[in-house]
mmCIF file of N, CA and C in Angstrom:
data_model
loop_
_atom_site.group_PDB
_atom_site.id
_atom_site.type_symbol
_atom_site.label_atom_id
_atom_site.label_comp_id
_atom_site.label_asym_id
_atom_site.label_seq_id
_atom_site.Cartn_x
_atom_site.Cartn_y
_atom_site.Cartn_z
ATOM 1 N N MET J 1 60.399 74.180 100.457
ATOM 2 C CA MET J 1 60.603 74.523 101.621
ATOM 3 C C MET J 1 62.172 75.063 101.741
ATOM 4 N N TRP J 2 62.659 75.640 100.720
ATOM 5 C CA TRP J 2 64.088 76.175 100.602
ATOM 6 C C TRP J 2 64.019 77.423 101.406
ATOM 7 N N ASP J 3 64.896 77.624 102.389
ATOM 8 C CA ASP J 3 65.135 78.857 103.049
ATOM 9 C C ASP J 3 66.678 79.095 103.538
ATOM 10 N N PRO J 4 67.272 79.728 102.696
ATOM 11 C CA PRO J 4 68.780 79.916 102.863
ATOM 12 C C PRO J 4 69.145 80.323 104.024
ATOM 13 N N PHE J 5 68.279 81.140 104.885
ATOM 14 C CA PHE J 5 68.553 81.694 106.148
ATOM 15 C C PHE J 5 68.800 80.469 107.125
ATOM 16 N N ALA J 6 68.086 79.507 106.762
ATOM 17 C CA ALA J 6 67.921 78.115 107.794
ATOM 18 C C ALA J 6 69.092 77.107 107.499
ATOM 19 N N LEU J 7 69.983 77.439 106.545
ATOM 20 C CA LEU J 7 71.078 76.671 106.072
ATOM 21 C C LEU J 7 71.991 76.551 107.255
ATOM 22 N N LEU J 8 72.486 75.604 107.903
ATOM 23 C CA LEU J 8 73.392 75.596 108.728
ATOM 24 C C LEU J 8 74.892 75.372 108.047
ATOM 25 N N PRO J 9 75.913 75.811 108.837
ATOM 26 C CA PRO J 9 77.209 75.850 108.336
ATOM 27 C C PRO J 9 77.699 74.319 107.745
ATOM 28 N N ALA J 10 78.256 74.250 106.792
ATOM 29 C CA ALA J 10 78.931 73.095 106.229
ATOM 30 C C ALA J 10 80.233 72.755 107.271
ATOM 31 N N ILE J 11 80.638 71.448 107.215
ATOM 32 C CA ILE J 11 81.892 71.219 107.833
ATOM 33 C C ILE J 11 82.756 70.828 106.858
ATOM 34 N N VAL J 12 83.972 71.754 107.252
ATOM 35 C CA VAL J 12 84.974 71.649 105.965
ATOM 36 C C VAL J 12 86.540 71.323 106.804
ATOM 37 N N ALA J 13 87.327 70.410 106.091
ATOM 38 C CA ALA J 13 88.604 70.297 106.505
ATOM 39 C C ALA J 13 89.644 70.923 105.388
ATOM 40 N N LEU J 14 90.331 71.841 106.076
ATOM 41 C CA LEU J 14 91.437 72.256 105.210
ATOM 42 C C LEU J 14 92.790 71.294 105.484
ATOM 43 N N ARG J 15 93.098 70.688 104.516
ATOM 44 C CA ARG J 15 94.124 69.680 104.489
ATOM 45 C C ARG J 15 95.382 70.185 104.471
ATOM 46 N N GLU J 16 96.547 69.419 104.546
ATOM 47 C CA GLU J 16 97.828 70.108 104.185
ATOM 48 C C GLU J 16 98.174 70.013 102.879
ATOM 49 N N ASP J 17 97.525 69.682 101.862
ATOM 50 C CA ASP J 17 97.847 70.090 100.599
ATOM 51 C C ASP J 17 97.142 71.262 100.102
ATOM 52 N N GLY J 18 96.433 72.161 101.152
ATOM 53 C CA GLY J 18 95.951 73.228 100.849
ATOM 54 C C GLY J 18 94.583 73.218 100.288
ATOM 55 N N ARG J 19 93.820 72.070 99.848
ATOM 56 C CA ARG J 19 92.704 72.106 99.605
ATOM 57 C C ARG J 19 91.756 71.959 100.366
ATOM 58 N N TYR J 20 90.475 72.230 100.255
ATOM 59 C CA TYR J 20 89.304 72.315 101.209
ATOM 60 C C TYR J 20 88.474 71.058 100.875
ATOM 61 N N TYR J 21 88.143 70.431 101.945
ATOM 62 C CA TYR J 21 87.266 68.924 101.557
ATOM 63 C C TYR J 21 85.993 69.081 102.542
ATOM 64 N N LEU J 22 84.971 68.934 101.820
ATOM 65 C CA LEU J 22 83.490 69.035 102.390
ATOM 66 C C LEU J 22 83.283 67.664 103.196
ATOM 67 N N LEU J 23 83.195 67.870 104.410
ATOM 68 C CA LEU J 23 83.111 66.831 105.384
ATOM 69 C C LEU J 23 81.611 66.244 105.805
ATOM 70 N N ASP J 24 80.724 67.334 105.774
ATOM 71 C CA ASP J 24 79.429 67.291 105.961
ATOM 72 C C ASP J 24 78.656 68.661 105.472
ATOM 73 N N GLY J 25 77.596 68.341 104.544
ATOM 74 C CA GLY J 25 76.911 69.369 104.119
ATOM 75 C C GLY J 25 76.855 69.149 102.591
ATOM 76 N N GLN J 26 77.224 67.965 102.251
ATOM 77 C CA GLN J 26 77.299 67.857 100.446
ATOM 78 C C GLN J 26 75.924 68.089 99.963
ATOM 79 N N HIS J 27 74.982 67.286 100.472
ATOM 80 C CA HIS J 27 73.445 67.481 99.879
ATOM 81 C C HIS J 27 73.150 69.102 100.129
ATOM 82 N N SER J 28 73.121 69.495 101.325
ATOM 83 C CA SER J 28 72.565 70.700 101.371
ATOM 84 C C SER J 28 73.327 71.850 100.484
ATOM 85 N N THR J 29 74.630 71.654 100.425
ATOM 86 C CA THR J 29 75.185 72.392 99.305
ATOM 87 C C THR J 29 74.918 72.309 97.955
ATOM 88 N N GLU J 30 74.560 70.963 97.500
ATOM 89 C CA GLU J 30 73.907 70.841 96.173
ATOM 90 C C GLU J 30 72.731 71.375 95.823
ATOM 91 N N VAL J 31 72.114 71.284 96.745
ATOM 92 C CA VAL J 31 70.540 72.088 96.807
ATOM 93 C C VAL J 31 70.687 73.530 96.644
ATOM 94 N N ALA J 32 71.565 74.171 97.687
ATOM 95 C CA ALA J 32 71.765 75.453 97.521
ATOM 96 C C ALA J 32 72.467 76.073 96.241
ATOM 97 N N VAL J 33 73.287 75.416 95.679
ATOM 98 C CA VAL J 33 73.783 75.764 94.273
ATOM 99 C C VAL J 33 72.597 75.774 93.403
ATOM 100 N N GLU J 34 71.724 74.569 93.381
ATOM 101 C CA GLU J 34 70.631 74.285 92.399
ATOM 102 C C GLU J 34 69.649 75.674 92.485
ATOM 103 N N LYS J 35 69.476 76.021 93.830
ATOM 104 C CA LYS J 35 68.517 77.129 94.133
ATOM 105 C C LYS J 35 69.125 78.421 93.876
ATOM 106 N N GLU J 36 70.217 78.759 94.280
ATOM 107 C CA GLU J 36 70.769 80.003 94.227
ATOM 108 C C GLU J 36 71.758 80.344 93.161
ATOM 109 N N GLY J 37 72.233 79.244 92.631
ATOM 110 C CA GLY J 37 72.924 79.587 91.628
ATOM 111 C C GLY J 37 74.541 79.301 91.955
ATOM 112 N N PRO J 38 75.483 79.122 91.199
ATOM 113 C CA PRO J 38 77.038 78.709 91.489
ATOM 114 C C PRO J 38 77.749 79.734 92.271
ATOM 115 N N ASP J 39 77.265 81.031 92.387
ATOM 116 C CA ASP J 39 77.892 81.925 93.124
ATOM 117 C C ASP J 39 77.593 82.158 94.618
ATOM 118 N N PHE J 40 76.574 81.156 94.895
ATOM 119 C CA PHE J 40 75.958 81.020 96.485
ATOM 120 C C PHE J 40 76.935 81.056 97.472
ATOM 121 N N LEU J 41 77.016 81.790 98.422
ATOM 122 C CA LEU J 41 78.196 81.742 99.490
ATOM 123 C C LEU J 41 77.586 81.150 100.731
ATOM 124 N N ARG J 42 78.208 80.294 101.191
ATOM 125 C CA ARG J 42 77.767 79.289 102.445
ATOM 126 C C ARG J 42 78.648 79.501 103.500
ATOM 127 N N ASP J 43 77.850 79.580 104.927
ATOM 128 C CA ASP J 43 78.980 79.713 105.825
ATOM 129 C C ASP J 43 79.528 78.268 106.157
ATOM 130 N N CYS J 44 80.619 78.123 106.455
ATOM 131 C CA CYS J 44 81.342 76.768 107.027
ATOM 132 C C CYS J 44 82.082 76.956 108.325
ATOM 133 N N MET J 45 82.020 75.729 108.804
ATOM 134 C CA MET J 45 83.141 75.598 110.005
ATOM 135 C C MET J 45 84.339 74.896 109.284
ATOM 136 N N VAL J 46 85.554 75.574 109.402
ATOM 137 C CA VAL J 46 86.649 75.143 108.934
ATOM 138 C C VAL J 46 87.560 74.474 109.939
ATOM 139 N N TYR J 47 88.131 73.401 109.933
ATOM 140 C CA TYR J 47 88.996 72.769 110.671
ATOM 141 C C TYR J 47 90.055 72.384 109.885
ATOM 142 N N GLU J 48 91.446 72.874 110.576
ATOM 143 C CA GLU J 48 92.764 72.571 110.079
ATOM 144 C C GLU J 48 93.758 71.670 110.717
ATOM 145 N N GLY J 49 94.303 70.999 110.133
ATOM 146 C CA GLY J 49 95.311 70.094 110.640
ATOM 147 C C GLY J 49 94.781 68.727 111.329
ATOM 148 N N LEU J 50 93.602 68.513 110.799
ATOM 149 C CA LEU J 50 92.891 67.077 111.343
ATOM 150 C C LEU J 50 93.596 65.918 110.747
ATOM 151 N N SER J 51 93.623 64.903 111.550
ATOM 152 C CA SER J 51 94.042 63.488 110.890
ATOM 153 C C SER J 51 92.679 63.191 110.356
ATOM 154 N N GLY J 52 92.973 61.855 109.364
ATOM 155 C CA GLY J 52 92.015 61.273 108.718
ATOM 156 C C GLY J 52 90.864 60.556 109.890
ATOM 157 N N GLU J 53 91.466 60.129 111.005
ATOM 158 C CA GLU J 53 90.660 59.920 111.917
ATOM 159 C C GLU J 53 89.913 60.734 112.603
ATOM 160 N N GLN J 54 90.175 61.933 112.955
ATOM 161 C CA GLN J 54 89.561 62.947 113.362
ATOM 162 C C GLN J 54 88.293 63.380 112.364
ATOM 163 N N GLU J 55 88.883 63.495 111.096
ATOM 164 C CA GLU J 55 87.838 64.078 110.223
ATOM 165 C C GLU J 55 86.665 63.010 110.146
ATOM 166 N N ALA J 56 86.889 61.739 110.509
ATOM 167 C CA ALA J 56 85.948 60.699 110.434
ATOM 168 C C ALA J 56 85.196 60.795 111.503
ATOM 169 N N LYS J 57 85.679 60.985 112.740
ATOM 170 C CA LYS J 57 84.798 61.169 113.941
ATOM 171 C C LYS J 57 84.075 62.455 113.857
ATOM 172 N N LEU J 58 84.469 63.438 113.229
ATOM 173 C CA LEU J 58 83.635 64.752 112.945
ATOM 174 C C LEU J 58 82.521 64.378 112.434
ATOM 175 N N PHE J 59 82.573 63.538 111.232
ATOM 176 C CA PHE J 59 81.573 63.230 110.262
ATOM 177 C C PHE J 59 80.563 62.403 111.109
ATOM 178 N N LEU J 60 80.958 61.381 111.676
ATOM 179 C CA LEU J 60 80.037 60.731 112.645
ATOM 180 C C LEU J 60 79.393 61.275 113.846
ATOM 181 N N ALA J 61 80.000 62.288 114.462
ATOM 182 C CA ALA J 61 79.366 63.199 115.117
ATOM 183 C C ALA J 61 78.350 64.072 114.711
ATOM 184 N N ALA J 62 78.540 64.530 113.508
ATOM 185 C CA ALA J 62 77.533 65.354 112.757
ATOM 186 C C ALA J 62 76.413 64.465 112.443
ATOM 187 N N ASN J 63 76.485 63.374 112.020
ATOM 188 C CA ASN J 63 75.426 62.461 111.584
ATOM 189 C C ASN J 63 74.931 61.288 112.184
ATOM 190 N N ARG J 64 75.812 60.649 112.871
ATOM 191 C CA ARG J 64 75.196 59.257 113.612
ATOM 192 C C ARG J 64 75.188 59.371 115.039
ATOM 193 N N ASP J 65 75.931 60.276 115.790
ATOM 194 C CA ASP J 65 75.807 60.696 116.966
ATOM 195 C C ASP J 65 74.768 61.417 117.564
ATOM 196 N N ARG J 66 73.871 62.191 116.674
ATOM 197 C CA ARG J 66 73.053 63.236 117.146
ATOM 198 C C ARG J 66 71.887 62.370 117.695
ATOM 199 N N LYS J 67 71.393 63.114 118.948
ATOM 200 C CA LYS J 67 70.001 62.497 119.354
ATOM 201 C C LYS J 67 69.036 63.246 118.688
ATOM 202 N N ALA J 68 67.995 62.493 118.169
ATOM 203 C CA ALA J 68 66.959 62.902 117.286
ATOM 204 C C ALA J 68 65.983 64.013 118.216
ATOM 205 N N VAL J 69 65.657 65.335 117.682
ATOM 206 C CA VAL J 69 64.890 65.962 118.414
ATOM 207 C C VAL J 69 63.289 65.307 118.320
ATOM 208 N N LYS J 70 62.649 65.428 119.523
ATOM 209 C CA LYS J 70 61.265 65.131 119.450
ATOM 210 C C LYS J 70 60.621 66.001 118.461
ATOM 211 N N PRO J 71 59.338 65.237 118.111
ATOM 212 C CA PRO J 71 58.396 65.897 117.114
ATOM 213 C C PRO J 71 57.777 67.291 117.678
ATOM 214 N N PHE J 72 57.391 66.983 119.293
ATOM 215 C CA PHE J 72 56.727 68.215 119.898
ATOM 216 C C PHE J 72 57.690 69.379 119.783
ATOM 217 N N ASP J 73 58.890 69.015 120.062
ATOM 218 C CA ASP J 73 60.066 70.273 120.277
ATOM 219 C C ASP J 73 60.028 71.001 118.678
ATOM 220 N N ILE J 74 60.091 69.935 117.749
ATOM 221 C CA ILE J 74 60.032 70.758 116.622
ATOM 222 C C ILE J 74 58.892 71.444 116.226
ATOM 223 N N PHE J 75 57.597 70.943 116.360
ATOM 224 C CA PHE J 75 56.518 71.770 116.255
ATOM 225 C C PHE J 75 56.235 72.991 117.181
ATOM 226 N N ARG J 76 56.845 72.958 118.306
ATOM 227 C CA ARG J 76 56.990 74.023 119.210
ATOM 228 C C ARG J 76 57.920 75.312 118.481
ATOM 229 N N VAL J 77 59.109 74.912 118.066
ATOM 230 C CA VAL J 77 59.796 75.696 117.741
ATOM 231 C C VAL J 77 59.415 76.236 116.200
ATOM 232 N N SER J 78 58.777 75.421 115.473
ATOM 233 C CA SER J 78 58.125 75.719 114.323
ATOM 234 C C SER J 78 57.011 76.785 114.369
ATOM 235 N N ILE J 79 56.278 76.880 115.399
ATOM 236 C CA ILE J 79 55.481 78.017 115.787
ATOM 237 C C ILE J 79 56.027 79.166 115.827
ATOM 238 N N THR J 80 57.060 79.318 116.458
ATOM 239 C CA THR J 80 57.883 80.494 116.837
ATOM 240 C C THR J 80 58.662 81.081 115.571
ATOM 241 N N ALA J 81 58.800 80.104 114.641
ATOM 242 C CA ALA J 81 59.544 80.375 113.323
ATOM 243 C C ALA J 81 58.296 80.773 112.387
ATOM 244 N N GLY J 82 57.001 80.856 112.806
ATOM 245 C CA GLY J 82 56.019 81.223 111.833
ATOM 246 C C GLY J 82 55.629 80.398 110.846
ATOM 247 N N ASP J 83 55.780 78.934 110.920
ATOM 248 C CA ASP J 83 55.304 78.022 110.120
ATOM 249 C C ASP J 83 53.899 78.029 109.900
ATOM 250 N N PRO J 84 53.326 78.191 108.766
ATOM 251 C CA PRO J 84 51.951 78.495 108.503
ATOM 252 C C PRO J 84 51.382 77.001 108.671
ATOM 253 N N ARG J 85 51.546 76.050 108.375
ATOM 254 C CA ARG J 85 50.732 74.668 108.750
ATOM 255 C C ARG J 85 50.639 74.504 110.093
ATOM 256 N N ASN J 86 51.699 74.739 110.785
ATOM 257 C CA ASN J 86 51.575 74.250 112.301
ATOM 258 C C ASN J 86 51.061 75.561 113.120
ATOM 259 N N THR J 87 51.087 76.554 112.773
ATOM 260 C CA THR J 87 50.174 77.740 113.221
ATOM 261 C C THR J 87 48.960 77.413 113.071
ATOM 262 N N ARG J 88 48.509 77.039 111.940
ATOM 263 C CA ARG J 88 47.070 76.781 111.711
ATOM 264 C C ARG J 88 46.473 75.548 112.548
ATOM 265 N N ILE J 89 47.356 74.450 112.568
ATOM 266 C CA ILE J 89 47.125 73.300 113.351
ATOM 267 C C ILE J 89 46.924 73.761 114.976
ATOM 268 N N LEU J 90 47.798 74.519 115.341
ATOM 269 C CA LEU J 90 47.826 75.169 116.805
ATOM 270 C C LEU J 90 46.406 75.812 116.899
ATOM 271 N N ALA J 91 46.079 76.686 116.021
ATOM 272 C CA ALA J 91 44.862 77.526 116.110
ATOM 273 C C ALA J 91 43.476 76.644 116.185
ATOM 274 N N GLU J 92 43.470 75.569 115.264
ATOM 275 C CA GLU J 92 42.369 74.745 115.095
ATOM 276 C C GLU J 92 42.153 73.982 116.436
ATOM 277 N N VAL J 93 43.294 73.418 117.138
ATOM 278 C CA VAL J 93 43.294 72.558 118.237
ATOM 279 C C VAL J 93 42.970 73.560 119.408
ATOM 280 N N GLU J 94 43.340 74.819 119.529
ATOM 281 C CA GLU J 94 42.942 75.829 120.438
ATOM 282 C C GLU J 94 41.531 76.297 120.469
ATOM 283 N N SER J 95 40.839 76.231 119.207
ATOM 284 C CA SER J 95 39.691 76.677 119.119
ATOM 285 C C SER J 95 38.603 75.575 119.618
ATOM 286 N N CYS J 96 39.162 74.431 119.693
ATOM 287 C CA CYS J 96 38.436 73.507 120.581
ATOM 288 C C CYS J 96 38.706 73.175 122.089
ATOM 289 N N ASP J 97 39.354 74.277 122.523
ATOM 290 C CA ASP J 97 39.603 74.198 123.884
ATOM 291 C C ASP J 97 40.549 72.964 124.620
ATOM 292 N N LEU J 98 41.531 72.819 123.527
ATOM 293 C CA LEU J 98 42.485 71.885 123.679
ATOM 294 C C LEU J 98 43.818 72.524 123.454
ATOM 295 N N GLY J 99 44.826 71.710 123.812
ATOM 296 C CA GLY J 99 46.206 72.233 123.494
ATOM 297 C C GLY J 99 47.035 70.987 123.050
ATOM 298 N N ILE J 100 48.412 71.369 122.953
ATOM 299 C CA ILE J 100 49.263 70.216 122.126
ATOM 300 C C ILE J 100 50.501 70.344 123.153
ATOM 301 N N SER J 101 50.939 69.236 123.547
ATOM 302 C CA SER J 101 52.067 69.101 124.399
ATOM 303 C C SER J 101 52.869 67.648 123.939
ATOM 304 N N GLY J 102 53.859 67.535 124.798
ATOM 305 C CA GLY J 102 54.861 66.408 124.266
ATOM 306 C C GLY J 102 54.270 65.181 124.764
ATOM 307 N N SER J 103 53.316 64.954 125.408
ATOM 308 C CA SER J 103 52.452 63.631 125.914
ATOM 309 C C SER J 103 51.061 63.983 126.356
ATOM 310 N N THR J 104 50.493 62.917 126.082
ATOM 311 C CA THR J 104 48.851 63.021 126.152
ATOM 312 C C THR J 104 48.457 63.393 127.784
ATOM 313 N N SER J 105 47.860 64.395 127.810
ATOM 314 C CA SER J 105 47.188 64.586 129.190
ATOM 315 C C SER J 105 45.865 65.205 129.101
ATOM 316 N N ALA J 106 45.248 65.647 130.012
ATOM 317 C CA ALA J 106 43.763 66.084 130.084
ATOM 318 C C ALA J 106 43.830 67.415 129.221
ATOM 319 N N ASN J 107 42.968 67.214 128.181
ATOM 320 C CA ASN J 107 42.874 68.514 127.345
ATOM 321 C C ASN J 107 43.973 68.793 126.622
ATOM 322 N N LYS J 108 44.905 67.753 126.462
ATOM 323 C CA LYS J 108 45.987 68.079 125.430
ATOM 324 C C LYS J 108 46.247 67.015 124.609
ATOM 325 N N ILE J 109 46.863 67.281 123.200
ATOM 326 C CA ILE J 109 46.937 66.195 122.461
ATOM 327 C C ILE J 109 48.423 65.977 122.371
ATOM 328 N N GLY J 110 48.765 64.667 122.413
ATOM 329 C CA GLY J 110 50.312 64.486 122.283
ATOM 330 C C GLY J 110 50.815 64.013 121.006
ATOM 331 N N ALA J 111 49.774 63.840 120.267
ATOM 332 C CA ALA J 111 50.267 63.184 118.829
ATOM 333 C C ALA J 111 50.666 63.983 117.902
ATOM 334 N N VAL J 112 51.457 64.691 117.872
ATOM 335 C CA VAL J 112 51.979 65.834 116.908
ATOM 336 C C VAL J 112 51.965 65.448 115.494
ATOM 337 N N GLN J 113 52.616 64.320 115.436
ATOM 338 C CA GLN J 113 52.782 63.705 113.803
ATOM 339 C C GLN J 113 51.467 63.412 113.156
ATOM 340 N N ALA J 114 50.581 62.857 113.969
ATOM 341 C CA ALA J 114 49.343 62.458 113.691
ATOM 342 C C ALA J 114 48.520 63.771 113.149
ATOM 343 N N LEU J 115 48.665 64.800 114.152
ATOM 344 C CA LEU J 115 47.977 66.091 113.620
ATOM 345 C C LEU J 115 48.583 66.688 112.213
ATOM 346 N N THR J 116 50.028 66.588 112.023
ATOM 347 C CA THR J 116 50.531 67.048 110.956
ATOM 348 C C THR J 116 50.379 66.365 109.592
ATOM 349 N N ALA J 117 50.138 64.924 110.005
ATOM 350 C CA ALA J 117 49.652 64.101 108.907
ATOM 351 C C ALA J 117 48.398 64.498 108.358
ATOM 352 N N LEU J 118 47.070 64.595 109.336
ATOM 353 C CA LEU J 118 45.839 65.210 109.063
ATOM 354 C C LEU J 118 45.915 66.551 108.136
ATOM 355 N N ALA J 119 46.832 67.529 108.740
ATOM 356 C CA ALA J 119 46.837 68.701 108.071
ATOM 357 C C ALA J 119 47.396 68.500 106.794
ATOM 358 N N VAL J 120 48.209 67.694 106.352
ATOM 359 C CA VAL J 120 48.764 67.474 105.002
ATOM 360 C C VAL J 120 47.840 66.733 104.162
ATOM 361 N N MET J 121 47.025 66.088 104.799
ATOM 362 C CA MET J 121 45.998 65.324 103.936
ATOM 363 C C MET J 121 44.854 66.393 103.691
ATOM 364 N N ASP J 122 44.534 67.365 104.457
ATOM 365 C CA ASP J 122 43.501 68.165 104.319
ATOM 366 C C ASP J 122 43.986 69.353 103.358
ATOM 367 N N GLU J 123 45.242 69.624 103.339
ATOM 368 C CA GLU J 123 45.719 70.621 102.205
ATOM 369 C C GLU J 123 45.812 69.852 101.004
ATOM 370 N N LYS J 124 45.997 68.723 100.632
ATOM 371 C CA LYS J 124 45.699 67.935 99.372
ATOM 372 C C LYS J 124 44.481 67.817 99.041
ATOM 373 N N GLN J 125 43.493 67.674 99.882
ATOM 374 C CA GLN J 125 42.016 67.528 99.796
ATOM 375 C C GLN J 125 41.705 68.928 99.098
ATOM 376 N N ALA J 126 42.153 69.981 99.649
ATOM 377 C CA ALA J 126 41.748 71.384 99.319
ATOM 378 C C ALA J 126 42.230 71.750 97.899
ATOM 379 N N ARG J 127 43.455 71.123 97.600
ATOM 380 C CA ARG J 127 43.886 71.309 96.186
ATOM 381 C C ARG J 127 43.207 70.546 95.064
ATOM 382 N N ARG J 128 42.452 69.659 95.527
ATOM 383 C CA ARG J 128 42.048 68.880 94.351
ATOM 384 C C ARG J 128 40.855 69.588 93.881
ATOM 385 N N PRO J 129 40.423 69.366 92.610
ATOM 386 C CA PRO J 129 39.590 70.116 91.680
ATOM 387 C C PRO J 129 38.225 69.374 91.951
ATOM 388 N N GLY J 130 37.223 70.149 92.032
ATOM 389 C CA GLY J 130 35.842 69.666 92.290
ATOM 390 C C GLY J 130 35.289 69.554 93.626
#
């Protein structure tokens, strides 16, 4: 599922010693280098003159203090992004005169994660020989 276009900027601190320190984005940077090679250029947000406490707060804000995105919102945006699995799920649901929403209501399915799990199981079954 690697897509370099979808890679968010890393958070970097330029410290007084003139060196850059990666505060957030270590794992995605490793994947980028693995997939694209050592010359891969990544966008970064660079902060200068931060104290250690400020750097720690930035890290926490980027990782701990984020509110999780709801599965339905992820599903809806993935349709706009052209995700093939979720586009297929939506088409199949709509072919039954149903819709998908953030909560269950008349003629609407609110269990987006369950739909995705079923689609994954279906894809695995289709790949099995015989």
